[in-house]
């Protein structure tokens, strides 16, 4: 199995690479379009600020490529947010894969949300064997609104989509690579999709 | 519901874990990678590694340790100690650290907080503040608590929040090493003043101290070292007791 982690200069790629290594997968880090097209599975990570991450995607033509991919793609954290229609962070237009807008938490709660919170209303095989209300690790100031494409929900200020899915595209707001044994299980499920 | 975090802190000198009592008399408490893995399995929510070696060789050893921890540990961890530039942070994050904690370098160069937040995102920038209550005022201290600055704890915390810190790690020098409880009043004031998470540090001696840090101090996370390293407070038992006290906790 060939798994590529898209390396476009935004994110904690090492942690994802190590988490996959613990599952016996040697992931390839790449921003090469051919290599990405020929992968069996693709992880689209991202940490940092949305508008500058989007610019980096545009620079390498990845903004055009990603929405056209046919194999399973998993966006993590900012990766998931960039797969949405738009984000309030830097008023950025997203890749438009998910029909969802990304908004900022208000100051009625601590921002960023940082720590372990539960995911519920789990759908699809990505969450096979994961119990309802399982804890996942999250660090984020912006969230995707709840929508029909939500496959997991989390409560923080409001009920928002902590995972989204459309066709071959999956996105998770939490960090499966940092969420203990249950997080690894979600990565394993993605590998087996 | 977002849960409160329990964070064991591992002080590292030349690749080994040590813990100072009132910041002197170092006692060895094991191999950091083994300890980290064990803590993750025991239910720690995050880990903090503080490099106190402060020599070039020590720093290199630290990077190797960070890489090993990232390879083996599946919960988030923060690295602090001697970080003073963007390239220091870049190396640590590339080695697999999730967050970095800066302390003295932020005081000497407050612009560093802005630069780090812009380059790497606020979520990975923790500003550690050591403060001591002197004549009723909380004064920020430098260099492991030995040098007083002119800064007031609350003003400084507010400033680093504005500059883009994602989290504050507040250590009360009056409480650190005493095992007499966290500085709950100062914590509650910080928590009310700021809109970013606050980690309580300094003074953990028993389970009730953690209950107080969350209930009275309104802390988002609590950090401790020796009570965990020497098994005085088992993490699972602590978390069970916190849960019994209706504090949201991950078990």
Short mmCIF file of C-alpha atoms in Angstrom, two decimals:
data_model
loop_
_atom_site.label_atom_id
_atom_site.label_comp_id
_atom_site.label_asym_id
_atom_site.label_seq_id
_atom_site.Cartn_x
_atom_site.Cartn_y
_atom_site.Cartn_z
CA UNK A 1 0.00 0.00 0.00
CA UNK A 2 1.29 3.40 -0.99
CA UNK A 3 0.28 6.18 1.37
CA UNK A 4 1.31 9.75 0.66
CA UNK A 5 1.21 12.56 3.22
CA UNK A 6 0.90 15.80 1.29
CA UNK A 7 3.89 17.90 2.33
CA UNK A 8 3.20 21.53 1.45
CA UNK A 9 5.01 23.16 4.31
CA UNK A 10 2.09 23.46 6.75
CA UNK A 11 1.94 21.15 9.63
CA UNK A 12 3.16 18.62 12.08
CA UNK A 13 3.85 15.95 9.50
CA UNK A 14 6.34 14.04 11.62
CA UNK A 15 3.71 13.00 14.15
CA UNK A 16 1.45 11.61 11.44
CA UNK A 17 4.37 9.81 9.83
CA UNK A 18 5.35 8.24 13.17
CA UNK A 19 1.73 7.27 13.97
CA UNK A 20 1.52 5.44 10.63
CA UNK A 21 4.90 3.83 11.26
CA UNK A 22 3.50 2.41 14.51
CA UNK A 23 0.83 0.81 12.29
CA UNK A 24 3.51 -0.64 10.01
CA UNK A 25 3.04 1.88 7.17
CA UNK A 26 5.98 3.75 5.71
CA UNK A 27 4.27 6.87 4.43
CA UNK A 28 5.82 9.00 1.69
CA UNK A 29 6.03 12.75 2.23
CA UNK A 30 5.50 14.53 -1.05
CA UNK A 31 4.10 17.54 -2.86
CA UNK A 32 4.78 15.94 -6.24
CA UNK A 33 1.58 15.77 -8.29
CA UNK A 34 2.37 12.44 -10.02
CA UNK A 35 3.32 10.80 -6.77
CA UNK A 36 0.09 11.99 -5.14
CA UNK A 37 -2.08 10.85 -8.07
CA UNK A 38 -0.52 7.38 -7.95
CA UNK A 39 -0.96 6.87 -4.20
CA UNK A 40 -3.51 4.41 -2.80
CA UNK A 41 -4.34 6.65 0.13
CA UNK A 42 -3.63 10.30 0.80
CA UNK A 43 -3.40 12.25 4.03
CA UNK A 44 -3.79 16.00 3.80
CA UNK A 45 -2.47 17.52 7.05
CA UNK A 46 -2.25 21.12 8.14
CA UNK A 47 -1.46 23.23 11.14
CA UNK A 48 -1.19 26.98 11.17
CA UNK A 49 -3.03 29.81 9.46
CA UNK A 50 -5.57 29.13 6.68
CA UNK A 51 -4.84 31.86 4.13
CA UNK A 52 -1.08 31.25 4.09
CA UNK A 53 -1.63 27.47 3.90
CA UNK A 54 -3.98 28.03 0.96
CA UNK A 55 -1.36 30.15 -0.77
CA UNK A 56 1.17 27.35 -0.39
CA UNK A 57 -1.31 24.93 -1.97
CA UNK A 58 -1.89 27.31 -4.87
CA UNK A 59 1.84 27.74 -5.42
CA UNK A 60 2.29 24.04 -6.06
CA UNK A 61 -0.98 23.56 -7.96
CA UNK A 62 -2.30 21.28 -5.23
CA UNK A 63 -5.47 23.38 -4.88
CA UNK A 64 -6.48 22.19 -8.37
CA UNK A 65 -5.37 18.59 -7.83
CA UNK A 66 -6.85 17.70 -4.43
CA UNK A 67 -10.57 18.12 -5.31
CA UNK A 68 -10.08 15.83 -8.34
CA UNK A 69 -8.50 12.93 -6.44
CA UNK A 70 -10.34 9.60 -6.70
CA UNK A 71 -8.65 7.60 -3.92
CA UNK A 72 -9.50 7.98 -0.20
CA UNK A 73 -8.22 11.33 1.13
CA UNK A 74 -8.11 12.18 4.83
CA UNK A 75 -7.79 15.84 5.80
CA UNK A 76 -6.59 16.46 9.34
CA UNK A 77 -7.21 19.64 11.36
CA UNK A 78 -6.49 22.64 9.10
CA UNK A 79 -6.42 20.14 6.20
CA UNK A 80 -10.09 19.40 6.87
CA UNK A 81 -10.92 23.09 7.18
CA UNK A 82 -9.27 23.87 3.84
CA UNK A 83 -11.44 21.19 2.20
CA UNK A 84 -14.53 23.24 3.17
CA UNK A 85 -16.16 26.01 1.11
CA UNK A 86 -14.65 28.88 3.03
CA UNK A 87 -13.10 29.82 6.34
CA UNK A 88 -13.36 32.99 8.39
CA UNK A 89 -9.64 32.70 9.09
CA UNK A 90 -8.10 35.33 6.82
CA UNK A 91 -11.41 35.31 4.83
CA UNK A 92 -10.12 32.38 2.83
CA UNK A 93 -11.88 30.54 0.03
CA UNK A 94 -11.42 26.81 0.53
CA UNK A 95 -11.19 23.86 -1.85
CA UNK A 96 -14.99 23.51 -1.77
CA UNK A 97 -15.05 19.74 -1.35
CA UNK A 98 -17.25 19.85 1.74
CA UNK A 99 -20.38 21.96 1.68
CA UNK A 100 -19.53 23.62 4.97
CA UNK A 101 -18.33 26.96 6.23
CA UNK A 102 -15.60 27.30 8.86
CA UNK A 103 -16.21 29.84 11.62
CA UNK A 104 -14.30 31.09 14.66
CA UNK A 105 -15.34 30.20 18.20
CA UNK A 106 -16.62 33.27 19.99
CA UNK A 107 -14.90 34.64 23.06
CA UNK A 108 -17.57 33.12 25.31
CA UNK A 109 -15.26 30.08 25.43
CA UNK A 110 -11.48 29.77 25.68
CA UNK A 111 -9.92 29.92 22.23
CA UNK A 112 -8.23 27.75 21.04
CA UNK A 113 -10.14 24.74 22.24
CA UNK A 114 -7.19 22.72 23.46
CA UNK A 115 -7.39 19.21 24.84
CA UNK A 116 -9.53 16.09 24.84
CA UNK A 117 -13.21 16.24 23.95
CA UNK A 118 -15.68 13.57 22.81
CA UNK A 119 -16.92 12.77 19.32
CA UNK A 120 -20.48 11.46 18.84
CA UNK A 121 -23.07 10.58 16.15
CA UNK A 122 -20.32 8.62 14.40
CA UNK A 123 -20.93 7.52 10.83
CA UNK A 124 -19.02 5.60 8.14
CA UNK A 125 -16.34 2.90 8.45
CA UNK A 126 -13.77 5.51 9.44
CA UNK A 127 -15.17 5.06 12.96
CA UNK A 128 -15.54 1.28 12.85
CA UNK A 129 -15.00 -0.07 16.37
CA UNK A 130 -14.88 3.43 17.91
CA UNK A 131 -17.41 3.88 20.67
CA UNK A 132 -19.83 6.79 20.73
CA UNK A 133 -18.40 9.63 22.85
CA UNK A 134 -14.81 8.48 22.48
CA UNK A 135 -12.19 11.07 23.47
CA UNK A 136 -10.04 12.70 20.80
CA UNK A 137 -7.36 15.39 21.05
CA UNK A 138 -8.25 18.75 19.50
CA UNK A 139 -6.44 22.07 19.11
CA UNK A 140 -8.33 24.63 17.08
CA UNK A 141 -9.85 28.12 17.06
CA UNK A 142 -12.05 27.60 14.00
CA UNK A 143 -14.71 24.93 13.42
CA UNK A 144 -16.80 23.53 10.58
CA UNK A 145 -20.52 24.07 11.04
CA UNK A 146 -22.73 21.03 11.48
CA UNK A 147 -24.07 19.88 8.11
CA UNK A 148 -25.43 16.85 6.28
CA UNK A 149 -21.88 15.79 5.53
CA UNK A 150 -20.94 15.57 9.22
CA UNK A 151 -19.84 12.07 10.23
CA UNK A 152 -18.88 13.04 13.80
CA UNK A 153 -20.00 15.85 16.06
CA UNK A 154 -18.42 17.59 19.05
CA UNK A 155 -19.75 20.16 21.52
CA UNK A 156 -17.73 23.28 22.25
CA UNK A 157 -19.74 26.50 22.42
CA UNK A 158 -21.99 24.89 19.82
CA UNK A 159 -22.44 21.46 18.23
CA UNK A 160 -20.07 21.40 15.28
CA UNK A 161 -18.79 18.88 12.72
CA UNK A 162 -15.62 17.27 14.09
CA UNK A 163 -15.51 15.03 11.00
CA UNK A 164 -16.91 15.39 7.47
CA UNK A 165 -17.25 13.07 4.51
CA UNK A 166 -18.16 13.35 0.86
CA UNK A 167 -17.53 10.46 -1.54
CA UNK A 168 -13.83 9.52 -1.20
CA UNK A 169 -13.03 12.59 0.92
CA UNK A 170 -12.83 12.45 4.69
CA UNK A 171 -11.85 15.18 7.10
CA UNK A 172 -11.29 15.15 10.85
CA UNK A 173 -10.83 18.19 13.06
CA UNK A 174 -9.18 16.19 15.83
CA UNK A 175 -5.68 14.70 15.68
CA UNK A 176 -5.94 10.90 15.33
CA UNK A 177 -2.13 10.73 15.40
CA UNK A 178 -2.16 12.24 18.89
CA UNK A 179 -5.29 10.61 20.29
CA UNK A 180 -3.88 7.47 21.87
CA UNK A 181 -4.94 3.95 20.89
CA UNK A 182 -8.39 5.03 19.67
CA UNK A 183 -6.83 7.64 17.39
CA UNK A 184 -4.56 4.98 15.86
CA UNK A 185 -7.62 2.85 15.31
CA UNK A 186 -9.13 5.63 13.17
CA UNK A 187 -5.93 5.83 11.11
CA UNK A 188 -6.03 2.03 10.76
CA UNK A 189 -9.66 2.29 9.60
CA UNK A 190 -8.64 4.87 7.01
CA UNK A 191 -5.89 2.57 5.74
CA UNK A 192 -8.48 -0.21 5.40
CA UNK A 193 -11.11 1.90 3.57
CA UNK B 1 -17.39 18.53 26.90
CA UNK B 2 -13.76 19.61 26.79
CA UNK B 3 -11.97 17.91 29.68
CA UNK B 4 -9.37 19.25 32.09
CA UNK B 5 -5.86 18.02 31.36
CA UNK B 6 -3.39 16.30 33.67
CA UNK B 7 0.18 16.96 32.54
CA UNK B 8 3.26 15.27 34.00
CA UNK B 9 6.33 17.45 33.53
CA UNK B 10 9.69 15.88 32.94
CA UNK B 11 12.75 18.01 33.61
CA UNK B 12 15.54 16.82 31.33
CA UNK B 13 19.24 17.25 31.87
CA UNK B 14 21.63 15.57 29.42
CA UNK B 15 18.93 13.15 28.32
CA UNK B 16 17.78 12.12 31.80
CA UNK B 17 14.74 13.09 33.85
CA UNK B 18 15.36 15.20 36.92
CA UNK B 19 13.13 17.21 39.21
CA UNK B 20 14.25 20.13 41.28
CA UNK B 21 12.84 20.76 44.71
CA UNK B 22 12.47 24.53 44.82
CA UNK B 23 14.66 24.47 41.70
CA UNK B 24 17.76 23.04 43.45
CA UNK B 25 18.93 19.55 44.55
CA UNK B 26 18.29 17.57 41.39
CA UNK B 27 17.05 14.03 41.86
CA UNK B 28 17.15 11.52 39.00
CA UNK B 29 13.83 9.90 38.14
CA UNK B 30 14.45 7.86 35.02
CA UNK B 31 14.66 7.58 31.27
CA UNK B 32 12.38 10.21 29.63
CA UNK B 33 11.25 8.06 26.70
CA UNK B 34 10.30 5.13 28.94
CA UNK B 35 8.58 7.48 31.38
CA UNK B 36 6.72 9.27 28.59
CA UNK B 37 5.40 6.06 27.11
CA UNK B 38 4.34 4.86 30.52
CA UNK B 39 2.55 8.12 31.28
CA UNK B 40 0.64 7.95 27.98
CA UNK B 41 -0.52 4.45 28.87
CA UNK B 42 -1.44 5.47 32.41
CA UNK B 43 -3.79 8.20 31.16
CA UNK B 44 -1.73 11.41 31.09
CA UNK B 45 -3.42 13.88 28.73
CA UNK B 46 -0.24 15.61 27.59
CA UNK B 47 3.40 15.77 28.55
CA UNK B 48 5.85 18.61 29.04
CA UNK B 49 9.61 18.19 28.67
CA UNK B 50 11.72 20.94 30.10
CA UNK B 51 15.35 21.01 28.97
CA UNK B 52 17.46 22.33 31.82
CA UNK B 53 20.83 21.31 30.40
CA UNK B 54 21.35 24.62 28.57
CA UNK B 55 24.59 23.50 26.89
CA UNK B 56 25.09 22.84 23.20
CA UNK B 57 25.60 19.10 23.76
CA UNK B 58 22.59 18.97 26.02
CA UNK B 59 20.46 20.67 23.37
CA UNK B 60 21.50 18.16 20.73
CA UNK B 61 20.63 15.31 23.09
CA UNK B 62 17.25 16.99 23.61
CA UNK B 63 16.46 16.97 19.88
CA UNK B 64 17.30 13.26 19.71
CA UNK B 65 15.07 12.67 22.71
CA UNK B 66 12.19 14.61 21.11
CA UNK B 67 12.45 12.47 18.00
CA UNK B 68 12.38 9.27 20.08
CA UNK B 69 9.40 10.48 22.10
CA UNK B 70 7.50 11.43 18.92
CA UNK B 71 8.21 7.97 17.50
CA UNK B 72 6.87 6.13 20.51
CA UNK B 73 4.29 8.30 22.23
CA UNK B 74 0.76 8.83 20.91
CA UNK B 75 -0.30 11.84 23.01
CA UNK B 76 0.70 15.49 22.54
CA UNK B 77 3.81 16.91 24.14
CA UNK B 78 5.39 20.31 24.68
CA UNK B 79 9.10 21.05 24.81
CA UNK B 80 10.57 23.98 26.70
CA UNK B 81 13.88 25.29 27.98
CA UNK B 82 16.49 27.39 26.25
CA UNK B 83 14.36 28.18 23.20
CA UNK B 84 15.21 31.61 21.86
CA UNK B 85 14.74 31.68 18.10
CA UNK B 86 12.51 30.68 15.22
CA UNK B 87 15.07 28.11 14.10
CA UNK B 88 15.10 26.48 17.57
CA UNK B 89 11.34 26.08 17.31
CA UNK B 90 11.46 24.90 13.72
CA UNK B 91 13.90 22.11 14.66
CA UNK B 92 11.79 21.00 17.62
CA UNK B 93 8.54 20.95 15.65
CA UNK B 94 10.23 19.11 12.80
CA UNK B 95 11.47 16.55 15.32
CA UNK B 96 7.85 15.92 16.30
CA UNK B 97 7.13 18.24 19.24
CA UNK B 98 3.54 19.47 19.19
CA UNK B 99 4.12 22.67 21.11
CA UNK B 100 7.02 24.68 22.43
CA UNK B 101 7.18 26.63 25.62
CA UNK B 102 9.16 29.85 25.86
CA UNK B 103 9.91 31.77 29.01
CA UNK B 104 12.96 34.05 29.45
CA UNK B 105 13.37 34.59 25.70
CA UNK B 106 9.84 36.04 25.53
CA UNK B 107 10.68 38.50 28.29
CA UNK B 108 13.92 39.53 26.62
CA UNK B 109 12.31 39.72 23.20
CA UNK B 110 8.49 39.93 23.36
CA UNK B 111 8.32 40.14 19.55
CA UNK B 112 9.37 36.49 19.45
CA UNK B 113 5.86 35.52 20.60
CA UNK B 114 4.34 37.32 17.60
CA UNK B 115 6.86 35.83 15.20
CA UNK B 116 6.31 32.28 16.43
CA UNK B 117 2.53 32.64 16.38
CA UNK B 118 2.61 33.98 12.82
CA UNK B 119 5.02 31.36 11.53
CA UNK B 120 3.82 28.24 13.33
CA UNK B 121 0.36 29.19 14.66
CA UNK B 122 -0.71 30.15 18.17
CA UNK B 123 -1.70 26.57 18.94
CA UNK B 124 1.94 25.55 19.36
CA UNK B 125 3.13 28.58 21.34
CA UNK B 126 3.02 28.17 25.10
CA UNK B 127 4.37 31.03 27.16
CA UNK B 128 5.66 29.86 30.54
CA UNK B 129 5.59 32.42 33.32
CA UNK B 130 7.37 31.95 36.65
CA UNK B 131 6.07 34.40 39.20
CA UNK B 132 6.55 35.06 42.87
CA UNK B 133 4.23 36.97 45.21
CA UNK B 134 6.26 39.75 46.82
CA UNK B 135 4.56 42.25 49.15
CA UNK B 136 1.17 41.31 47.72
CA UNK B 137 2.20 41.69 44.08
CA UNK B 138 2.86 38.85 41.65
CA UNK B 139 6.25 39.57 40.03
CA UNK B 140 7.50 37.69 36.97
CA UNK B 141 10.91 36.03 37.45
CA UNK B 142 13.62 34.98 35.02
CA UNK B 143 16.16 32.17 34.85
CA UNK B 144 14.30 29.49 36.77
CA UNK B 145 12.93 31.96 39.26
CA UNK B 146 16.18 33.48 40.42
CA UNK B 147 15.96 36.97 38.88
CA UNK B 148 13.03 39.32 39.48
CA UNK B 149 11.81 41.44 36.56
CA UNK B 150 9.76 44.62 36.60
CA UNK B 151 6.81 42.77 35.09
CA UNK B 152 3.54 42.08 36.84
CA UNK B 153 2.18 38.55 36.22
CA UNK B 154 -1.27 39.65 35.04
CA UNK B 155 -0.03 42.44 32.76
CA UNK B 156 2.57 40.17 31.21
CA UNK B 157 0.08 37.32 30.70
CA UNK B 158 -2.36 39.70 29.00
CA UNK B 159 0.42 41.04 26.79
CA UNK B 160 1.58 37.62 25.57
CA UNK B 161 -2.03 36.64 24.89
CA UNK B 162 -2.34 39.73 22.65
CA UNK B 163 0.92 38.84 20.96
CA UNK B 164 -0.43 35.42 20.01
CA UNK B 165 0.38 32.94 22.77
CA UNK B 166 -1.92 29.93 22.56
CA UNK B 167 -1.59 28.95 26.18
CA UNK B 168 -0.05 30.09 29.48
CA UNK B 169 1.92 27.84 31.79
CA UNK B 170 1.89 29.64 35.11
CA UNK B 171 4.27 28.45 37.83
CA UNK B 172 3.98 29.96 41.26
CA UNK B 173 7.48 30.16 42.70
CA UNK B 174 6.00 30.48 46.19
CA UNK B 175 4.30 27.11 45.81
CA UNK B 176 6.75 25.21 43.63
CA UNK B 177 8.33 22.28 45.44
CA UNK B 178 6.32 22.90 48.61
CA UNK B 179 3.58 20.31 47.95
CA UNK B 180 1.17 22.70 49.68
CA UNK B 181 -1.19 23.26 46.75
CA UNK B 182 -1.41 25.41 43.61
CA UNK B 183 -1.74 29.21 43.77
CA UNK B 184 -5.50 29.08 43.23
CA UNK B 185 -6.26 32.78 43.71
CA UNK B 186 -3.75 33.93 41.12
CA UNK B 187 -4.92 31.15 38.80
CA UNK B 188 -8.56 32.20 39.07
CA UNK B 189 -7.60 35.79 38.34
CA UNK B 190 -5.55 34.76 35.29
CA UNK B 191 -8.33 32.53 34.01
CA UNK B 192 -10.89 35.33 34.29
CA UNK B 193 -8.55 37.84 32.66
CA UNK B 194 -7.46 35.76 29.67
CA UNK B 195 -9.29 33.91 26.95
CA UNK B 196 -6.62 31.28 26.30
CA UNK B 197 -6.08 28.09 28.33
CA UNK B 198 -4.12 28.28 31.60
CA UNK B 199 -1.94 25.45 32.89
CA UNK B 200 -1.46 25.47 36.67
CA UNK B 201 1.99 24.55 37.90
CA UNK B 202 3.83 24.51 41.21
CA UNK B 203 2.68 23.08 44.51
CA UNK B 204 0.93 19.79 43.74
CA UNK B 205 1.12 17.56 46.82
CA UNK B 206 -2.15 15.68 47.00
CA UNK B 207 -5.31 14.98 45.01
CA UNK B 208 -7.30 17.78 46.68
CA UNK B 209 -4.77 20.29 45.33
CA UNK B 210 -5.75 19.30 41.79
CA UNK B 211 -9.45 19.54 42.65
CA UNK B 212 -8.78 23.08 43.95
CA UNK B 213 -6.74 24.07 40.89
CA UNK B 214 -9.73 23.25 38.67
CA UNK B 215 -12.64 24.27 40.92
CA UNK B 216 -11.20 27.33 42.69
CA UNK B 217 -8.39 28.20 40.27
CA UNK B 218 -10.49 27.58 37.11
CA UNK B 219 -7.37 26.15 35.47
CA UNK B 220 -7.70 24.29 32.17
CA UNK B 221 -4.86 21.92 32.93
CA UNK B 222 -2.63 21.06 35.88
CA UNK B 223 1.02 20.16 35.68
CA UNK B 224 3.15 18.33 38.22
CA UNK B 225 6.37 16.34 38.34
CA UNK B 226 7.61 14.63 41.49
CA UNK B 227 4.19 13.48 42.76
CA UNK B 228 3.85 11.57 39.50
CA UNK B 229 7.46 10.45 39.01
CA UNK B 230 7.70 8.91 42.45
CA UNK B 231 4.23 7.40 42.28
CA UNK B 232 2.88 9.46 45.17
CA UNK B 233 -0.23 10.23 43.14
CA UNK B 234 -1.20 7.55 40.59
CA UNK B 235 -2.65 9.31 37.52
CA UNK B 236 -5.65 7.01 37.18
CA UNK B 237 -6.61 7.40 40.83
CA UNK B 238 -6.23 11.17 40.51
CA UNK B 239 -8.46 11.26 37.44
CA UNK B 240 -11.07 9.04 39.10
CA UNK B 241 -11.17 11.37 42.12
CA UNK B 242 -11.46 14.43 39.87
CA UNK B 243 -14.35 12.77 38.07
CA UNK B 244 -16.00 12.00 41.42
CA UNK B 245 -15.73 15.72 42.12
CA UNK B 246 -17.70 16.40 38.91
CA UNK B 247 -14.68 17.82 37.10
CA UNK B 248 -14.77 16.93 33.38
CA UNK B 249 -11.92 14.50 32.86
CA UNK B 250 -10.88 11.88 30.30
CA UNK B 251 -10.80 8.35 31.69
#
